[in-house]
XYZ file of C-alpha atoms in Angstrom:
728
model
C 64.903 -7.991 11.531
C 60.898 -7.857 10.249
C 61.032 -8.908 6.343
C 58.360 -8.838 3.918
C 57.638 -11.614 1.615
C 57.590 -10.435 -1.927
C 54.744 -12.188 -3.768
C 55.999 -12.997 -7.261
C 54.042 -11.674 -9.954
C 52.758 -14.774 -11.464
C 51.046 -15.210 -8.320
C 48.485 -12.520 -8.623
C 47.958 -13.630 -12.518
C 47.212 -17.012 -11.612
C 44.739 -15.859 -8.997
C 42.841 -13.126 -11.224
C 42.796 -15.866 -13.830
C 41.136 -18.743 -11.039
C 38.828 -16.211 -10.217
C 37.729 -15.328 -13.751
C 37.725 -19.049 -14.998
C 35.021 -19.748 -11.876
C 33.087 -16.601 -12.694
C 33.359 -17.744 -16.420
C 32.203 -21.374 -15.375
C 29.117 -19.938 -13.353
C 28.056 -17.971 -16.263
C 28.230 -20.770 -18.374
C 26.180 -23.040 -16.481
C 23.787 -20.416 -16.382
C 23.995 -20.024 -19.674
C 23.491 -23.983 -20.102
C 20.353 -24.174 -17.683
C 18.594 -21.213 -19.405
C 19.662 -23.029 -22.804
C 17.599 -26.332 -21.551
C 15.116 -24.263 -20.363
C 14.277 -22.657 -23.556
C 14.930 -25.724 -25.695
C 11.843 -27.886 -23.468
C 9.758 -24.719 -23.510
C 6.736 -27.021 -24.656
C 7.787 -29.538 -21.485
C 8.115 -26.402 -18.787
C 5.172 -24.583 -19.692
C 2.588 -27.789 -20.758
C 1.946 -28.013 -17.223
C 1.171 -24.273 -16.675
C -1.404 -24.261 -19.388
C -2.619 -27.690 -18.250
C -2.960 -26.613 -14.536
C -4.069 -22.687 -15.691
C -6.928 -24.197 -17.763
C -7.820 -26.886 -15.200
C -8.443 -23.390 -12.478
C -10.011 -22.062 -15.171
C -12.720 -24.606 -15.324
C -13.175 -25.126 -11.324
C -13.328 -21.352 -10.686
C -16.245 -21.694 -13.265
C -18.271 -24.423 -11.518
C -17.001 -24.386 -8.078
C -19.423 -23.018 -5.110
C -18.733 -19.592 -3.917
C -18.467 -19.597 -0.062
C -18.417 -16.284 2.079
C -16.772 -16.281 5.411
C -17.596 -13.910 8.084
C -15.672 -13.056 11.108
C -16.384 -11.650 14.436
C -13.469 -10.888 17.262
C -14.078 -12.109 21.178
C -11.438 -10.725 23.885
C -10.960 -12.873 26.685
C -11.118 -10.372 29.879
C -8.949 -11.331 32.249
C -8.702 -7.759 33.934
C -12.886 -7.246 34.988
C -13.372 -4.284 37.191
C -14.688 -5.198 40.819
C -17.852 -4.088 41.709
C -17.783 -5.811 45.359
C -14.380 -5.948 46.837
C -14.565 -9.526 47.673
C -13.422 -13.253 47.080
C -16.267 -14.263 43.420
C -18.248 -16.871 44.309
C -17.773 -18.180 40.807
C -13.986 -17.693 40.306
C -13.044 -16.162 36.783
C -10.376 -17.795 34.809
C -6.824 -18.526 35.651
C -4.561 -15.773 33.972
C -1.224 -16.458 35.737
C 1.915 -16.334 33.656
C 1.998 -20.342 32.811
C -1.915 -20.856 32.595
C -2.850 -18.419 29.739
C -1.988 -20.422 26.740
C -4.183 -23.269 28.496
C -6.842 -20.833 29.431
C -7.123 -19.762 25.886
C -7.203 -23.060 24.161
C -9.747 -24.430 26.281
C -11.869 -20.941 25.370
C -11.518 -21.978 21.997
C -12.481 -25.680 21.999
C -15.522 -24.363 24.526
C -16.681 -22.119 21.434
C -16.424 -25.252 19.253
C -18.398 -27.694 21.040
C -21.413 -29.173 20.244
C -23.172 -27.422 23.027
C -22.856 -23.867 21.268
C -23.333 -25.633 18.149
C -26.866 -27.200 19.059
C -27.589 -23.357 20.562
C -26.400 -21.467 17.316
C -28.677 -24.340 15.408
C -31.641 -23.912 17.412
C -31.559 -20.142 17.494
C -30.496 -19.535 13.591
C -33.106 -22.175 12.812
C -30.403 -24.208 10.874
C -32.040 -27.774 11.006
C -34.958 -26.376 8.318
C -31.969 -24.847 6.031
C -31.158 -27.215 2.923
C -27.816 -26.683 2.897
C -27.264 -28.364 6.275
C -29.414 -31.408 5.763
C -27.677 -34.965 4.965
C -27.581 -35.493 1.250
C -27.350 -38.740 -0.016
C -24.062 -39.620 -1.703
C -23.269 -41.944 -4.671
C -20.932 -43.892 -2.577
C -23.512 -43.669 0.499
C -25.975 -45.460 -1.990
C -23.953 -47.456 -3.176
C -23.297 -48.973 0.108
C -27.182 -48.843 1.293
C -27.955 -51.044 -1.950
C -27.406 -54.233 -0.207
C -29.649 -53.678 3.051
C -32.190 -52.402 0.733
C -32.020 -55.797 -1.588
C -31.202 -58.628 0.989
C -33.226 -56.672 4.097
C -30.093 -56.571 6.029
C -28.849 -53.798 8.661
C -29.804 -53.124 12.319
C -32.279 -54.812 14.102
C -35.915 -53.691 14.344
C -37.144 -51.482 16.914
C -39.998 -49.786 18.274
C -41.376 -46.599 16.279
C -40.682 -44.174 19.086
C -37.125 -45.337 19.317
C -36.502 -45.342 15.785
C -37.701 -41.902 15.444
C -35.642 -40.733 18.723
C -32.425 -42.565 16.768
C -32.831 -40.754 13.361
C -33.665 -37.423 15.208
C -30.390 -38.193 17.040
C -28.400 -39.077 13.825
C -30.095 -36.218 11.860
C -28.795 -33.788 15.166
C -25.075 -35.278 14.739
C -25.510 -34.734 10.951
C -26.209 -30.974 11.321
C -24.106 -30.273 13.881
C -21.146 -32.275 11.959
C -22.154 -29.764 9.479
C -21.910 -26.914 11.217
C -18.778 -27.303 12.900
C -16.930 -28.102 9.175
C -18.050 -24.382 8.611
C -16.933 -22.802 11.730
C -13.568 -22.239 12.675
C -11.986 -20.402 16.035
C -8.501 -19.403 16.042
C -6.350 -17.004 18.221
C -4.845 -13.809 17.040
C -0.906 -14.112 17.819
C -0.561 -14.221 21.432
C -3.041 -11.946 22.219
C -6.404 -12.465 24.180
C -8.156 -11.912 21.065
C -10.367 -15.190 19.153
C -11.043 -14.776 15.677
C -14.679 -16.430 14.949
C -15.161 -17.412 11.365
C -18.175 -18.973 9.850
C -18.089 -19.679 6.130
C -21.582 -19.897 4.352
C -22.636 -19.491 0.554
C -24.671 -16.429 1.970
C -22.714 -13.358 2.687
C -25.362 -12.012 5.149
C -25.925 -15.750 6.358
C -22.412 -15.768 7.497
C -22.170 -13.052 9.107
C -25.423 -13.899 11.223
C -24.021 -16.919 12.264
C -20.823 -15.911 12.859
C -22.480 -13.217 15.592
C -24.918 -15.904 16.591
C -21.850 -18.154 17.737
C -20.512 -15.110 19.692
C -23.915 -14.224 21.233
C -24.231 -18.180 22.322
C -20.964 -18.517 23.751
C -21.581 -15.644 25.952
C -24.991 -16.759 27.161
C -23.726 -19.707 27.676
C -20.833 -18.277 30.237
C -23.900 -16.238 31.854
C -25.624 -19.165 32.478
C -23.168 -21.408 33.570
C -21.958 -18.655 35.988
C -25.668 -18.706 37.192
C -25.459 -22.084 37.870
C -22.486 -22.086 40.018
C -23.892 -19.397 42.486
C -26.984 -20.803 42.667
C -25.582 -23.842 44.326
C -22.944 -21.963 46.184
C -25.679 -19.742 47.525
C -27.866 -23.185 48.370
C -24.927 -24.515 49.824
C -24.074 -21.401 51.624
C -27.615 -21.229 53.064
C -27.825 -24.494 54.267
C -24.566 -23.898 56.369
C -25.898 -20.797 57.709
C -28.827 -22.473 59.332
C -27.150 -24.817 60.961
C -24.332 -22.185 62.340
C -27.270 -20.112 63.787
C -28.557 -22.937 65.902
C -25.132 -23.338 67.281
C -24.636 -19.840 67.920
C -27.836 -19.728 69.894
C -27.093 -23.071 71.835
C -23.676 -21.486 72.916
C -25.151 -18.195 73.940
C -27.622 -20.212 75.814
C -25.221 -21.812 77.319
C -23.170 -19.421 78.228
C -25.991 -17.093 79.975
C -26.739 -19.925 82.485
C -23.594 -20.323 83.150
C -23.248 -16.914 84.589
C -26.911 -16.740 86.336
C -25.673 -20.036 88.042
C -22.428 -18.781 89.245
C -23.562 -14.730 89.904
C -20.687 -13.939 87.028
C -21.530 -10.725 86.166
C -19.606 -8.878 83.191
C -19.659 -5.485 81.360
C -18.335 -6.104 77.750
C -16.161 -9.319 77.586
C -14.716 -9.042 81.297
C -16.455 -9.167 84.899
C -16.495 -6.528 87.167
C -13.935 -7.654 89.392
C -10.953 -7.533 86.521
C -12.402 -4.193 85.632
C -12.231 -2.840 89.164
C -8.684 -4.207 89.379
C -7.767 -2.585 86.015
C -9.015 0.868 87.116
C -7.536 0.375 90.566
C -3.991 -0.200 88.902
C -4.361 2.633 87.285
C -5.252 5.150 89.655
C -2.471 3.880 91.772
C 0.062 4.293 88.625
C -1.275 7.899 88.399
C -1.373 8.823 92.208
C 2.414 7.304 92.502
C 3.479 9.639 89.591
C 1.694 12.737 91.411
C 3.663 11.872 94.450
C 6.796 11.633 92.727
C 6.262 14.863 90.985
C 5.393 16.759 94.515
C 8.368 15.205 96.477
C 11.156 16.684 93.401
C 9.693 19.798 93.789
C 9.482 19.830 97.819
C 13.547 18.601 97.619
C 13.804 21.204 95.039
C 12.811 23.726 97.477
C 14.357 22.386 100.616
C 17.935 22.592 98.487
C 17.590 26.289 98.055
C 19.403 28.538 101.009
C 17.325 30.084 103.472
C 16.474 33.938 102.840
C 16.716 33.285 99.321
C 14.222 35.160 96.942
C 15.358 33.424 93.711
C 12.373 30.883 93.734
C 11.578 32.080 90.382
C 12.835 28.395 88.879
C 10.305 26.703 90.870
C 7.983 25.137 87.977
C 4.894 25.988 90.941
C 5.829 29.556 90.878
C 6.420 29.533 87.339
C 2.608 28.009 86.482
C 1.224 30.392 88.915
C -1.452 32.848 87.683
C -1.219 34.994 90.239
C 2.495 35.769 90.173
C 2.278 36.009 86.404
C -0.330 38.812 86.813
C 1.332 40.628 89.725
C 4.675 40.587 87.636
C 2.803 42.337 84.273
C 1.791 44.736 87.064
C 4.946 45.335 88.073
C 6.495 46.068 84.946
C 4.080 48.393 84.240
C 4.754 50.384 87.403
C 8.420 50.088 86.754
C 8.016 51.875 83.342
C 5.397 54.668 84.641
C 8.004 55.366 87.239
C 11.053 55.759 84.914
C 9.075 57.886 82.996
C 7.646 60.431 85.363
C 11.200 60.146 87.071
C 12.946 61.507 83.583
C 10.061 64.161 83.478
C 9.927 65.651 86.732
C 12.743 64.271 88.673
C 13.776 61.890 91.537
C 12.005 64.335 94.387
C 8.714 64.604 92.706
C 5.725 63.670 94.564
C 4.721 61.516 91.839
C 7.520 59.606 91.743
C 7.347 58.882 95.296
C 3.886 57.472 95.066
C 4.794 55.348 92.254
C 7.908 53.843 94.288
C 5.685 52.887 97.176
C 2.754 51.516 94.736
C 5.933 49.204 93.861
C 6.918 47.994 97.115
C 3.546 47.230 97.714
C 3.070 44.963 95.117
C 6.537 43.490 95.032
C 5.497 42.506 98.772
C 2.360 40.731 97.408
C 4.634 38.639 95.282
C 6.859 37.652 98.023
C 3.869 36.561 99.990
C 2.485 34.602 97.301
C 5.931 32.950 96.843
C 6.225 32.089 100.479
C 2.577 30.794 100.326
C 3.166 28.228 97.613
C 6.203 26.775 99.242
C 4.443 26.370 102.279
C 1.749 24.374 100.274
C 4.406 21.769 98.468
C 4.785 19.964 101.543
C 0.896 19.714 101.782
C 0.529 18.467 98.542
C 3.152 16.022 99.155
C 1.715 14.296 102.119
C -1.834 14.435 100.510
C -0.117 12.840 97.663
C 1.228 9.906 99.587
C -1.800 9.330 101.843
C -3.810 9.231 98.491
C -1.132 6.361 97.110
C -1.133 4.218 100.616
C -5.183 4.297 99.856
C -5.214 2.911 96.607
C -2.440 0.071 97.313
C -4.993 -0.749 100.447
C -8.032 -0.944 97.984
C -5.885 -3.056 95.281
C -5.038 -5.504 97.784
C -8.414 -6.107 99.053
C -9.572 -6.644 95.162
C -6.832 -9.018 94.133
C -7.948 -11.223 97.144
C -11.428 -10.996 96.045
C -10.669 -11.717 92.867
C -8.601 -15.174 93.382
C -12.029 -16.380 94.437
C -13.488 -16.504 91.159
C -10.703 -17.394 89.281
C -11.675 -20.980 88.683
C -15.187 -19.644 87.543
C -13.752 -17.476 85.197
C -11.644 -19.850 83.446
C -14.511 -21.834 82.672
C -16.784 -18.997 81.764
C -13.749 -17.314 79.233
C -13.799 -21.305 77.745
C -17.188 -21.082 77.380
C -17.540 -17.495 76.085
C -14.525 -18.167 73.138
C -16.500 -21.129 72.131
C -19.965 -19.050 71.887
C -17.260 -16.454 70.105
C -15.763 -18.676 67.297
C -19.070 -19.924 66.331
C -20.731 -16.390 66.343
C -17.499 -15.166 64.045
C -18.087 -18.220 62.187
C -21.735 -17.528 61.320
C -21.361 -13.630 61.156
C -18.667 -14.178 57.679
C -20.880 -16.661 56.093
C -24.117 -14.857 56.832
C -21.961 -11.868 55.199
C -20.790 -14.117 52.403
C -24.181 -15.342 51.604
C -25.228 -11.988 51.093
C -22.868 -10.748 49.248
C -22.977 -14.233 46.666
C -27.019 -12.921 46.251
C -25.454 -9.481 45.154
C -22.884 -11.017 42.568
C -25.491 -13.303 41.124
C -27.308 -10.569 39.859
C -24.015 -8.963 39.017
C -22.356 -11.917 37.051
C -21.183 -11.306 33.561
C -18.924 -13.883 31.317
C -15.452 -13.877 30.796
C -15.230 -12.560 27.482
C -16.843 -9.725 25.373
C -17.295 -8.546 22.010
C -14.506 -6.952 20.554
C -16.133 -6.349 16.892
C -19.217 -8.369 15.547
C -19.274 -9.817 12.270
C -20.645 -7.848 9.196
C -21.382 -9.208 5.594
C -18.485 -10.646 3.428
C -18.319 -8.915 0.081
C -15.475 -11.035 -1.428
C -16.067 -14.700 -1.199
C -13.469 -16.559 0.499
C -13.602 -20.245 -1.095
C -12.300 -20.762 -3.787
C -9.448 -18.549 -3.009
C -8.207 -18.008 -6.604
C -5.052 -15.749 -5.899
C -3.587 -18.668 -3.397
C -4.391 -21.328 -6.071
C -3.312 -19.269 -8.744
C 0.264 -18.934 -7.158
C 0.259 -22.538 -6.115
C -0.687 -23.404 -9.511
C 1.649 -21.334 -11.163
C 4.628 -22.390 -8.869
C 3.720 -26.264 -8.767
C 3.185 -26.709 -12.200
C 6.459 -24.497 -13.678
C 8.192 -26.570 -10.513
C 7.201 -29.981 -12.017
C 7.795 -28.829 -15.687
C 11.324 -27.354 -14.724
C 12.034 -30.710 -12.877
C 10.790 -32.744 -15.657
C 12.935 -30.789 -18.299
C 16.237 -31.012 -16.585
C 15.415 -34.900 -15.551
C 14.783 -35.501 -19.478
C 17.819 -33.252 -20.698
C 20.211 -35.249 -17.740
C 18.087 -38.845 -19.026
C 18.632 -37.854 -22.885
C 22.560 -37.862 -22.910
C 22.838 -35.867 -26.307
C 25.323 -33.712 -27.387
C 23.963 -30.129 -26.736
C 26.826 -27.555 -26.329
C 30.464 -27.063 -27.470
C 31.861 -27.305 -24.375
C 30.462 -30.823 -23.903
C 31.126 -31.603 -27.638
C 34.981 -30.555 -26.938
C 35.243 -32.799 -23.662
C 33.508 -35.828 -25.227
C 36.475 -35.903 -28.153
C 39.364 -33.672 -26.710
C 38.928 -31.754 -29.909
C 38.936 -27.632 -30.421
C 35.527 -26.968 -31.374
C 36.008 -24.201 -33.905
C 32.121 -22.509 -34.063
C 28.132 -23.288 -33.599
C 26.479 -23.551 -36.435
C 22.981 -22.039 -36.615
C 19.961 -24.008 -37.966
C 19.096 -23.067 -41.475
C 15.346 -23.412 -42.367
C 14.997 -25.912 -45.075
C 12.912 -23.433 -47.212
C 16.007 -21.755 -48.189
C 15.788 -21.888 -52.193
C 19.388 -21.928 -52.367
C 20.736 -24.007 -49.539
C 24.333 -24.590 -50.690
C 25.416 -21.238 -50.861
C 23.545 -19.461 -48.206
C 26.920 -18.167 -47.126
C 27.242 -16.095 -49.722
C 23.999 -14.944 -50.404
C 23.992 -13.881 -47.142
C 27.306 -12.693 -45.785
C 26.155 -10.639 -42.607
C 24.512 -13.937 -40.948
C 25.105 -16.221 -38.223
C 25.040 -18.810 -40.041
C 27.625 -17.325 -42.916
C 30.060 -16.222 -39.599
C 30.117 -19.756 -38.861
C 31.388 -20.759 -42.252
C 34.241 -18.428 -42.451
C 35.476 -19.303 -39.154
C 35.495 -23.293 -40.289
C 37.375 -21.626 -43.534
C 39.536 -19.443 -41.643
C 40.648 -22.882 -39.627
C 41.474 -24.458 -42.938
C 43.021 -22.043 -44.385
C 46.637 -22.650 -42.945
C 46.534 -25.805 -43.852
C 45.797 -24.581 -47.379
C 48.396 -22.545 -47.602
C 50.945 -24.185 -45.778
C 51.561 -27.216 -48.251
C 49.515 -27.724 -51.487
C 49.600 -31.156 -50.695
C 47.011 -30.960 -47.718
C 43.954 -29.795 -49.409
C 41.814 -32.249 -49.166
C 39.145 -32.320 -46.507
C 36.314 -34.857 -45.660
C 33.007 -33.934 -44.341
C 31.236 -36.221 -42.160
C 29.065 -36.813 -39.372
C 27.565 -39.617 -37.432
C 24.299 -39.766 -38.764
C 22.177 -38.990 -41.865
C 20.677 -35.245 -41.735
C 23.039 -33.745 -39.284
C 23.935 -31.431 -42.002
C 27.326 -32.368 -43.473
C 26.068 -31.683 -46.909
C 24.892 -28.204 -46.271
C 28.278 -27.697 -44.602
C 30.066 -28.719 -47.292
C 28.490 -27.073 -49.948
C 28.552 -23.561 -48.209
C 32.061 -24.311 -47.462
C 32.916 -25.065 -51.083
C 31.131 -21.713 -52.356
C 32.947 -19.531 -50.090
C 36.048 -20.831 -50.738
C 35.260 -20.701 -54.475
C 34.303 -16.676 -54.074
C 38.011 -16.417 -52.675
C 39.428 -17.160 -56.246
C 40.366 -20.792 -54.812
C 39.837 -23.460 -57.444
C 37.285 -25.501 -55.332
C 36.494 -28.813 -56.407
C 33.281 -30.700 -54.512
C 32.965 -34.056 -54.854
C 29.406 -36.092 -53.505
C 30.952 -39.449 -52.129
C 27.748 -40.144 -50.981
C 25.781 -42.767 -53.020
C 23.260 -44.034 -51.001
C 21.731 -40.719 -50.601
C 23.058 -38.536 -53.148
C 21.849 -35.541 -51.277
C 24.563 -32.843 -52.926
C 23.966 -33.703 -56.086
C 19.893 -32.766 -55.931
C 20.787 -29.028 -55.327
C 22.802 -28.790 -58.759
C 20.701 -29.262 -62.007
C 21.948 -31.999 -63.980
C 21.317 -32.959 -67.693
C 20.633 -36.559 -67.974
C 23.627 -37.189 -69.818
C 25.737 -36.111 -66.669
C 28.183 -38.717 -65.834
C 28.914 -39.397 -62.069
C 31.929 -40.599 -59.971
C 30.682 -43.908 -60.097
C 31.031 -43.718 -64.085
C 34.464 -42.853 -63.472
C 35.558 -44.994 -60.649
C 34.166 -48.052 -63.355
C 36.349 -46.589 -66.133
C 33.032 -45.406 -67.899
C 34.115 -41.865 -67.877
C 37.421 -39.396 -67.916
C 38.038 -37.247 -65.538
C 36.888 -33.901 -67.139
C 33.772 -35.692 -68.184
C 32.507 -35.967 -64.763
C 33.338 -32.694 -63.575
C 31.444 -29.920 -64.294
C 31.663 -26.114 -63.483
C 29.100 -24.068 -61.501
C 28.421 -20.895 -63.451
C 31.761 -18.603 -64.186
C 32.755 -19.350 -60.622
C 35.614 -21.214 -59.514
C 33.556 -24.020 -58.165
C 33.582 -27.616 -59.925
C 31.481 -30.379 -58.684
C 31.519 -34.434 -59.020
C 28.206 -35.555 -58.578
C 27.306 -38.991 -57.128
C 25.413 -41.761 -59.069
C 21.372 -41.981 -58.128
C 20.626 -43.906 -54.786
C 20.506 -47.518 -55.154
C 21.908 -47.641 -58.731
C 25.521 -49.014 -57.341
C 25.105 -52.073 -55.471
C 28.522 -51.941 -53.610
C 29.684 -48.297 -52.756
C 32.398 -49.344 -50.745
C 34.831 -51.395 -53.135
C 34.135 -48.505 -55.795
C 35.194 -45.725 -53.138
C 37.977 -47.574 -51.090
C 39.621 -48.515 -54.907
C 42.727 -47.512 -56.261
C 41.199 -45.712 -59.174
C 39.432 -43.306 -56.308
C 42.912 -42.934 -54.795
C 44.352 -41.804 -58.481
C 41.568 -39.504 -58.933
C 42.424 -38.140 -55.815
C 46.181 -37.590 -56.835
C 45.239 -35.984 -60.363
C 43.004 -33.319 -58.460
C 45.565 -32.082 -56.367
C 47.424 -30.752 -59.094
C 44.507 -28.961 -60.412
C 42.643 -27.485 -57.570
C 43.712 -26.062 -54.031
C 40.636 -27.327 -52.262
C 38.927 -30.183 -52.731
C 36.115 -31.547 -50.244
C 34.604 -34.563 -49.747
C 31.041 -34.895 -48.643
C 30.965 -38.448 -47.495
C 27.948 -40.692 -46.118
C 27.189 -40.614 -42.380
C 29.928 -42.858 -40.261
C 27.609 -45.000 -38.503
C 24.746 -46.136 -40.983
C 27.292 -47.328 -43.467
C 31.196 -48.095 -43.838
C 31.746 -46.003 -47.268
C 33.116 -43.095 -45.341
C 35.781 -45.139 -43.555
C 37.936 -45.217 -46.947
C 37.659 -41.718 -47.873
C 38.979 -40.531 -44.190
C 41.969 -42.211 -45.426
C 42.375 -40.607 -48.722
C 41.474 -37.102 -46.896
C 44.402 -34.736 -45.179
C 41.849 -33.376 -42.749
C 38.566 -34.212 -41.541
C 35.454 -31.619 -40.489
C 33.279 -34.073 -37.966
C 29.663 -32.709 -37.760
C 27.321 -33.120 -35.254
C 23.540 -32.486 -34.722
C 23.183 -30.898 -31.256
C 19.988 -32.131 -29.116
C 20.036 -35.485 -31.576
C 23.373 -37.266 -31.405
C 23.862 -39.353 -27.926
C 27.377 -39.264 -26.691
C 27.453 -42.954 -27.258
C 26.823 -42.572 -30.836
C 29.443 -39.781 -31.152
C 32.071 -42.057 -29.476
C 31.411 -45.081 -31.778
C 31.779 -42.889 -34.906
C 35.119 -42.168 -33.606
C 35.985 -45.516 -33.133
C 34.642 -46.691 -36.022
C 36.450 -43.962 -38.565
C 39.592 -45.458 -36.978
C 42.049 -42.552 -38.112
C 39.123 -40.044 -37.533
C 41.248 -38.704 -34.582
C 44.345 -38.133 -36.238
C 42.896 -36.044 -39.116
C 39.949 -34.093 -37.409
C 41.125 -30.897 -38.203
C 37.743 -29.160 -36.075
C 34.846 -30.516 -34.558
C 31.705 -28.707 -35.675
C 28.338 -28.589 -33.709
C 25.375 -27.998 -36.404
C 21.835 -26.731 -35.166
C 22.575 -25.395 -32.334
C 20.056 -22.851 -30.306
C 20.944 -19.778 -32.713
C 18.171 -20.057 -35.332
C 19.014 -18.577 -38.973
């Protein structure tokens, strides 16, 4: 019995959650990649801008070249005007030879021979574009020879001039071949002949000249081959003509010497024997036929009148005419008897005519039967005579058999020589005709026309390469830089590094804001305000569960990471909720928070309190009518040893007294790595907000700050990534 295994409900949930996690991870990686490229946009687009500027300069100064194209078809199916083998063989177009043949034609077009033809025809040796130009490097290389008289040994003027002309010609050919490009169109038999020049009309002219030079070269080569073949054939034909004459003279002399008369290819005796044999065969056949007819007649009973089956009777014209007359009389007799009766005189007359006619038929048949024996005797006599004549002819022909054998040998020799001579003579006449009908193995499909668009520089191709290459370089450099920088950029990296849940990223706030300390209150709909609300909401359960847990230390790894701005906005937002809030500036080295709140010259600071120079009420001041109170830090540099004051018992007692009055106390501490002041304050706090600047703080600095803080891991309520990609 088959049983179906049921899945547990959790299995479906696990699969769905795993798939969702994979999709979310892919989306996150894509967002991280896009974020990195956006952040390094100048590094990404810098090479592109540089490449575009360079291309613009290049396009403005680079000379324009134009390419004209002519098309040639390698003709492998040429018409045959004369149905004989060509004296100059055409291209081998078998299945396995087409590609090598096409490649060979390409190399022929690019050969120096074709180049010299075109240069001479187009007068390129007078064109300054193809003249050798002295380069700076060439001048430097030739300088020692000019100064010290080195170089090639002296030669005669004629030799030097010839060498100079050869060098000039080689230079022009090299320049010409650099501008010539011959390519095959796919797997077809068509060749593209491209030529590039600064002048479009000149490019088309030279491309067509290359095609014409190639076709002329093929015609000349074929003509030379045909002329050479004709010369060889003429010499061989003359030699064979002499041999034929000698063989025929020898054959005729032999016949005259031995009195051998031939008619056609055979002697008279041979022809007589052949004719006699033919006649004998015919005579024997005739005698056999006569004997068969005679035997047929003899087998018939005597007195029989049924001789109609005999072939001679059937073939006799007389019998046939008499039978026709008999039929006519019988019809007349029947007609007369039916009209006038059987006893009428006319009926009797017709009957008498019928009897006479039948008697004539019987007499003619009797005569034919009597002639059959005579014909048989004549046929036998003819056979005997022919046999006797044939025997006599054979006897006579045996005497000349030996001479006939020698004669046949001479005739065969003469015939073979004559046949060879006639074949070569016919071939010679055909080659003379073919020599005037030679045509190349290629034809022009399309002539080159004047190009309208320059082929170089190839703007679109260069722009595409520059675009892809520069963007590729920019993206690669940006990704490599991001990988090597090892800085914290995303909340996910920060959570993975510290093992603490990240609440929300803090977007960047412009420093030009006049009231930076209360942006979250003045602009509640901004992203920065929403991030502060999230931080406050994360701290709110801690303040409600126990009034003893209301001291929050706000610190960072380095100075300038936004801890003071975070602390001020967090305190302002808490005060708007009717929560007694105290913001204490514990950063004696920078006093960043105190600079945002104007104060009188006589205002006492936290340092005065810890030194016993002021009371609690004297150092705490209320901001307007709100529930926000602050405690200022002294001016930077006014306290020699801030650590001793911040870690003193007075500081601990001061915080204990404040717990009874304020529901939330925020300590704006100094950064962890530059100084050790924040370590003591973390011990006094119930929780800690750890601010890290995105894109500036490295992972090593974050881990080092965590190790330095000691109890930071136990008291960190949240980690905040400041100055993320979201910009306020």
